[in-house]
Coordinates of C-alpha atoms in Angstrom, one line a residue:
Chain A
X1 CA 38.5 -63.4 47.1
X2 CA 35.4 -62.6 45.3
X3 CA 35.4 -62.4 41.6
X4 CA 34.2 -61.5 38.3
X5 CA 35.5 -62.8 35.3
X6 CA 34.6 -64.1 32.0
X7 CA 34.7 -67.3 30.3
X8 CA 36.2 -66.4 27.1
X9 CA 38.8 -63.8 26.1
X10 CA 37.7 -63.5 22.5
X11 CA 34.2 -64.1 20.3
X12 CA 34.4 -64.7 17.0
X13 CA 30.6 -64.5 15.0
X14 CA 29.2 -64.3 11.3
X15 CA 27.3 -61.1 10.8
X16 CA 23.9 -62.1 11.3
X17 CA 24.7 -65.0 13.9
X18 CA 23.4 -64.8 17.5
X19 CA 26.3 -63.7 19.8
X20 CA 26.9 -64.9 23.4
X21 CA 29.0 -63.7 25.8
X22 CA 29.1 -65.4 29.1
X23 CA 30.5 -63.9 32.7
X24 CA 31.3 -65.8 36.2
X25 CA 31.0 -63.8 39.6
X26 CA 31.4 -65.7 43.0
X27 CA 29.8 -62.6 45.1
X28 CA 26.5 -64.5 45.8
X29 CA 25.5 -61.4 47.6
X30 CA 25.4 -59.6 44.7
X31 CA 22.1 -58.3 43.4
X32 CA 22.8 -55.9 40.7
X33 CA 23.9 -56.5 37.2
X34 CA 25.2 -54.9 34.2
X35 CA 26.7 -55.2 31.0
X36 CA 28.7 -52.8 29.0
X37 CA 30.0 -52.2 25.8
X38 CA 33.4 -50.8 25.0
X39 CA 34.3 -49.4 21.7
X40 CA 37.6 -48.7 20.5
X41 CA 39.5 -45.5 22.4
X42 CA 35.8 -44.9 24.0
X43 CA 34.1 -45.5 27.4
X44 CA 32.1 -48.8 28.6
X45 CA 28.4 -47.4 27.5
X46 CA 25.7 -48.7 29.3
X47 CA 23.8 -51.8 27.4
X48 CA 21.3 -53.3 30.0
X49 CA 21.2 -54.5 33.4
X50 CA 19.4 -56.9 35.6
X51 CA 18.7 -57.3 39.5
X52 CA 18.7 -60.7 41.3
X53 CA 15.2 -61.0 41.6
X54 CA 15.0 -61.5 38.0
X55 CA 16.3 -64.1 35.6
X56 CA 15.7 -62.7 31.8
X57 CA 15.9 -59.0 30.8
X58 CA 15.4 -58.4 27.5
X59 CA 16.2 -54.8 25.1
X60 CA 16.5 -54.3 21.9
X61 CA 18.4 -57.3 20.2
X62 CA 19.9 -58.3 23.6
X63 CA 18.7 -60.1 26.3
X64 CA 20.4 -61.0 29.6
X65 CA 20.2 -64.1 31.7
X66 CA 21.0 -64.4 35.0
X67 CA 21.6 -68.1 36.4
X68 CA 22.0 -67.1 40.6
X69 CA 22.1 -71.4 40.9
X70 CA 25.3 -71.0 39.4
X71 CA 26.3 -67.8 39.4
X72 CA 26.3 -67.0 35.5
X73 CA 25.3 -64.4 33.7
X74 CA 25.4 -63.9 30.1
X75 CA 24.2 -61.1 27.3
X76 CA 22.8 -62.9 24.2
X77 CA 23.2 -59.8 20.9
X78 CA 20.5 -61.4 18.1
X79 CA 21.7 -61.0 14.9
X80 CA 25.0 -59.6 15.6
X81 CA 26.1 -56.7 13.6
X82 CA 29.6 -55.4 12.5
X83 CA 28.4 -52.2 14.9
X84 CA 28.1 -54.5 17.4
X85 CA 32.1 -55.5 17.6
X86 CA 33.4 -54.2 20.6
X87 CA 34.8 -55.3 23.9
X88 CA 32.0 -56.6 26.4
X89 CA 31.9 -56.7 30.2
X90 CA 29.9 -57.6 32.7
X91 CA 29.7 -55.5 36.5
X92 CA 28.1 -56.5 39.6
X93 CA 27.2 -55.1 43.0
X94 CA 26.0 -56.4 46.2
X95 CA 25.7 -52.7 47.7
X96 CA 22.4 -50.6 47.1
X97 CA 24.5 -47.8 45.9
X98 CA 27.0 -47.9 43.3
X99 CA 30.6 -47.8 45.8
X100 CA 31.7 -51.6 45.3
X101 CA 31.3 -52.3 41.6
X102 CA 33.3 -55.0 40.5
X103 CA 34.1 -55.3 36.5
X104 CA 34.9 -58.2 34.9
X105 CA 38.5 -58.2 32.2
X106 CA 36.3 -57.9 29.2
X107 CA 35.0 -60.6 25.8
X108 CA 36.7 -59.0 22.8
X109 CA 33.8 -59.6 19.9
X110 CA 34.6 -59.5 16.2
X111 CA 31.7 -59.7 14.1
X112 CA 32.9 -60.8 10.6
X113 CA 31.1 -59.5 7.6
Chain B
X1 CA 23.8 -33.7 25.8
X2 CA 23.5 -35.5 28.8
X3 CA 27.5 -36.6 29.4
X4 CA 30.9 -36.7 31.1
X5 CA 33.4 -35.1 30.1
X6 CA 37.3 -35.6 30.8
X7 CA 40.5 -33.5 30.1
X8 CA 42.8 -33.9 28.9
X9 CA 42.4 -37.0 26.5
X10 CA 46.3 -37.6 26.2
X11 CA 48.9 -37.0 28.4
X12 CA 52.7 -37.9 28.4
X13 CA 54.5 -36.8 31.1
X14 CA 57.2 -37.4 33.6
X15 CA 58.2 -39.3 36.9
X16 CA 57.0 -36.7 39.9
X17 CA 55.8 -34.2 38.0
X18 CA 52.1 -33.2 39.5
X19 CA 49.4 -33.3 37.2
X20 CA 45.3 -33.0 37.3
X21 CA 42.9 -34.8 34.9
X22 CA 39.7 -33.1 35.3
X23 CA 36.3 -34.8 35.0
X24 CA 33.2 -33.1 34.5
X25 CA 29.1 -34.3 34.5
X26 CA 26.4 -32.7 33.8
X27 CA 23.5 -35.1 35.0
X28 CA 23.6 -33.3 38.3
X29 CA 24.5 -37.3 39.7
X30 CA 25.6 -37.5 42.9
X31 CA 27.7 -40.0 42.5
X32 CA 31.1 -40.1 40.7
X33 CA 34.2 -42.1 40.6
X34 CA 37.6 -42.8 39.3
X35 CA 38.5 -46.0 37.6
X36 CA 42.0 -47.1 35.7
X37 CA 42.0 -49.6 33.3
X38 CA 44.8 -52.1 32.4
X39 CA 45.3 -54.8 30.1
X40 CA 44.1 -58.1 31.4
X41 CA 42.6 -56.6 34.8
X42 CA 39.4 -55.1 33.7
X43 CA 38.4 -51.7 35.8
X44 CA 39.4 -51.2 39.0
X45 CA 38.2 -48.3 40.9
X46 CA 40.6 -45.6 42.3
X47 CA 38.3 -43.2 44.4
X48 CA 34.5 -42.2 44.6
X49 CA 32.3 -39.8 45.8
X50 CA 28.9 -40.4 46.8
X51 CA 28.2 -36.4 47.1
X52 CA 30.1 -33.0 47.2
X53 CA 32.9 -33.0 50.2
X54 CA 32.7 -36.8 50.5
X55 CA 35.1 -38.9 48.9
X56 CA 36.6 -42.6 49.8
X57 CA 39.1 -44.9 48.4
X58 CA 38.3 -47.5 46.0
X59 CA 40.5 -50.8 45.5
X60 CA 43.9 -49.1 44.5
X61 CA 43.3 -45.4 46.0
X62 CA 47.5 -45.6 46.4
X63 CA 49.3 -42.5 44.4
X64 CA 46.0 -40.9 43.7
X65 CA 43.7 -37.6 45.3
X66 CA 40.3 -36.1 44.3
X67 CA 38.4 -33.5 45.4
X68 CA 34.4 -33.0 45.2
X69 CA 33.7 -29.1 45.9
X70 CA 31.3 -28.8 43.4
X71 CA 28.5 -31.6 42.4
X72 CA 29.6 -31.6 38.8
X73 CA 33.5 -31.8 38.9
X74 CA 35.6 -34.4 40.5
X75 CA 39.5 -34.3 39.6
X76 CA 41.9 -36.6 39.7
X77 CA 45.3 -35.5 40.9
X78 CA 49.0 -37.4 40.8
X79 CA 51.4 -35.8 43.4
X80 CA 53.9 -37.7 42.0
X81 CA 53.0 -39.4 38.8
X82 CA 54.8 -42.7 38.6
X83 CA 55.8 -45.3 35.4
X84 CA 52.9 -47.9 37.3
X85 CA 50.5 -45.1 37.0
X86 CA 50.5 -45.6 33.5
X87 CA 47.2 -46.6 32.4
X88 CA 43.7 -45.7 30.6
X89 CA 41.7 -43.5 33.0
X90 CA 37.9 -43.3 33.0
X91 CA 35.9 -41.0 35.2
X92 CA 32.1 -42.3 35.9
X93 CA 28.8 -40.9 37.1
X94 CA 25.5 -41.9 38.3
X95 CA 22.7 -41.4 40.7
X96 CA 23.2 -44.0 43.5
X97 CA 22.1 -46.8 42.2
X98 CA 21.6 -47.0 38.5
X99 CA 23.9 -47.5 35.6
X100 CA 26.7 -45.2 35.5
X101 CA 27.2 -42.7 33.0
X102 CA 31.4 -43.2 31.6
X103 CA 33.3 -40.6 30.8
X104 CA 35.7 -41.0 27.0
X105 CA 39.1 -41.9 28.9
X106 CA 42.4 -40.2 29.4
X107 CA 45.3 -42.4 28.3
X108 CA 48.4 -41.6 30.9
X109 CA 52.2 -42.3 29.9
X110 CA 54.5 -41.7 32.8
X111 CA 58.3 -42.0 31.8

């Protein structure tokens, strides 16, 4: 069946090293993408999306790529801070409204001082 | 504060005993939804609502009601709680098609 996932279960990065956390998804209808962030005993908070017809969203010290070749996306953090450990995951959608989000398991990223 | 809002945070309880985790938004979002989160699966969604007095079932609707009278609340009910419905419960919102809003989690122990 269709599927997100994630590459790596665990990210281990120097404060101050670029971060990059990587996500699979076999939908190739899907058109919508998101990446959250998940803090210890708190909710996924929002940290940027993307929609298919682009390829590079960037925010404040993230960026996201989207590969729909392949069917990768990944969230690039720039100069990763020990704020920024956390567990990261990536959603899509192929509907226009928000009823079929699937979520991928989650990157656990420790960000060592 | 924009936010969602879930009660209660905790809960142990036991096997059939009915219980109600309330969720709250106050984004005036239309939509809202139920998700349980386990170790290893990632979120999967219980039940949504894309407006008041329409609800459908997500992936694992099974064990699980909600209700949507009013546009800001939509609770989550166990008519008889079971030890596999022991999980980390988030409650989401959003307008149709943006980023949703999640709520802080209600961690659920059924013995």
């Amino acid at each position: 069946g269709e599927s997100v996932g994630l590459h790596l279960p665990t990210l281990s990065v120097q404060e101050g090293d670029n971060s990059i956390i990587n996500c699979a998804y076999s939908n190739s209808a899907s058109d919508y993408f998101i990446w959250y962030k998940q803090e210890s005993g708190k909710g996924p908070q929002f940290i940027i999306d993307i929609r298919s017809n682009m390829d590079k969203r960037q925010g404040q010290r993230v960026t996201v790529l989207l590969n729909k070749t392949v069917k990768h996306l990944s969230l690039q953090i720039a100069a990763t801070q020990p704020g920024d450990s956390a567990v990261y995951f990536c959603a899509e959608t192929a509907q226009p409204n928000n009823n079929d989000m699937r979520f991928g398991a989650g990157t656990r990223l420790t960000v060592k001082p | 504060e924009a936010q969602v809002t879930q009660n209660p945070r905790y809960l142990i309880t036991v096997t059939g005993k009915k219980l109600t985790v309330t969720c709250s938004q106050n984004m005036n979002h239309e939509y809202m939804s139920w998700y349980r989160q386990d170790p290893g699966l990632g979120l999967r969604q219980i039940y949504y609502s894309m407006n008041v007095e329409v609800t459908d079932k997500g992936d694992v609707p099974e064990g699980y009601k909600v209700s949507r009278k009013e546009k800001r609340n939509f609770p989550l009910i166990l008519e008889s709680p079971s030890p596999n419905q022991t999980s980390l419960y988030f409650c989401a919102s959003s307008t149709y098609s943006n980023e949703q809003f999640f709520g802080p989690g209600t961690r659920l122990t059924v013995l």
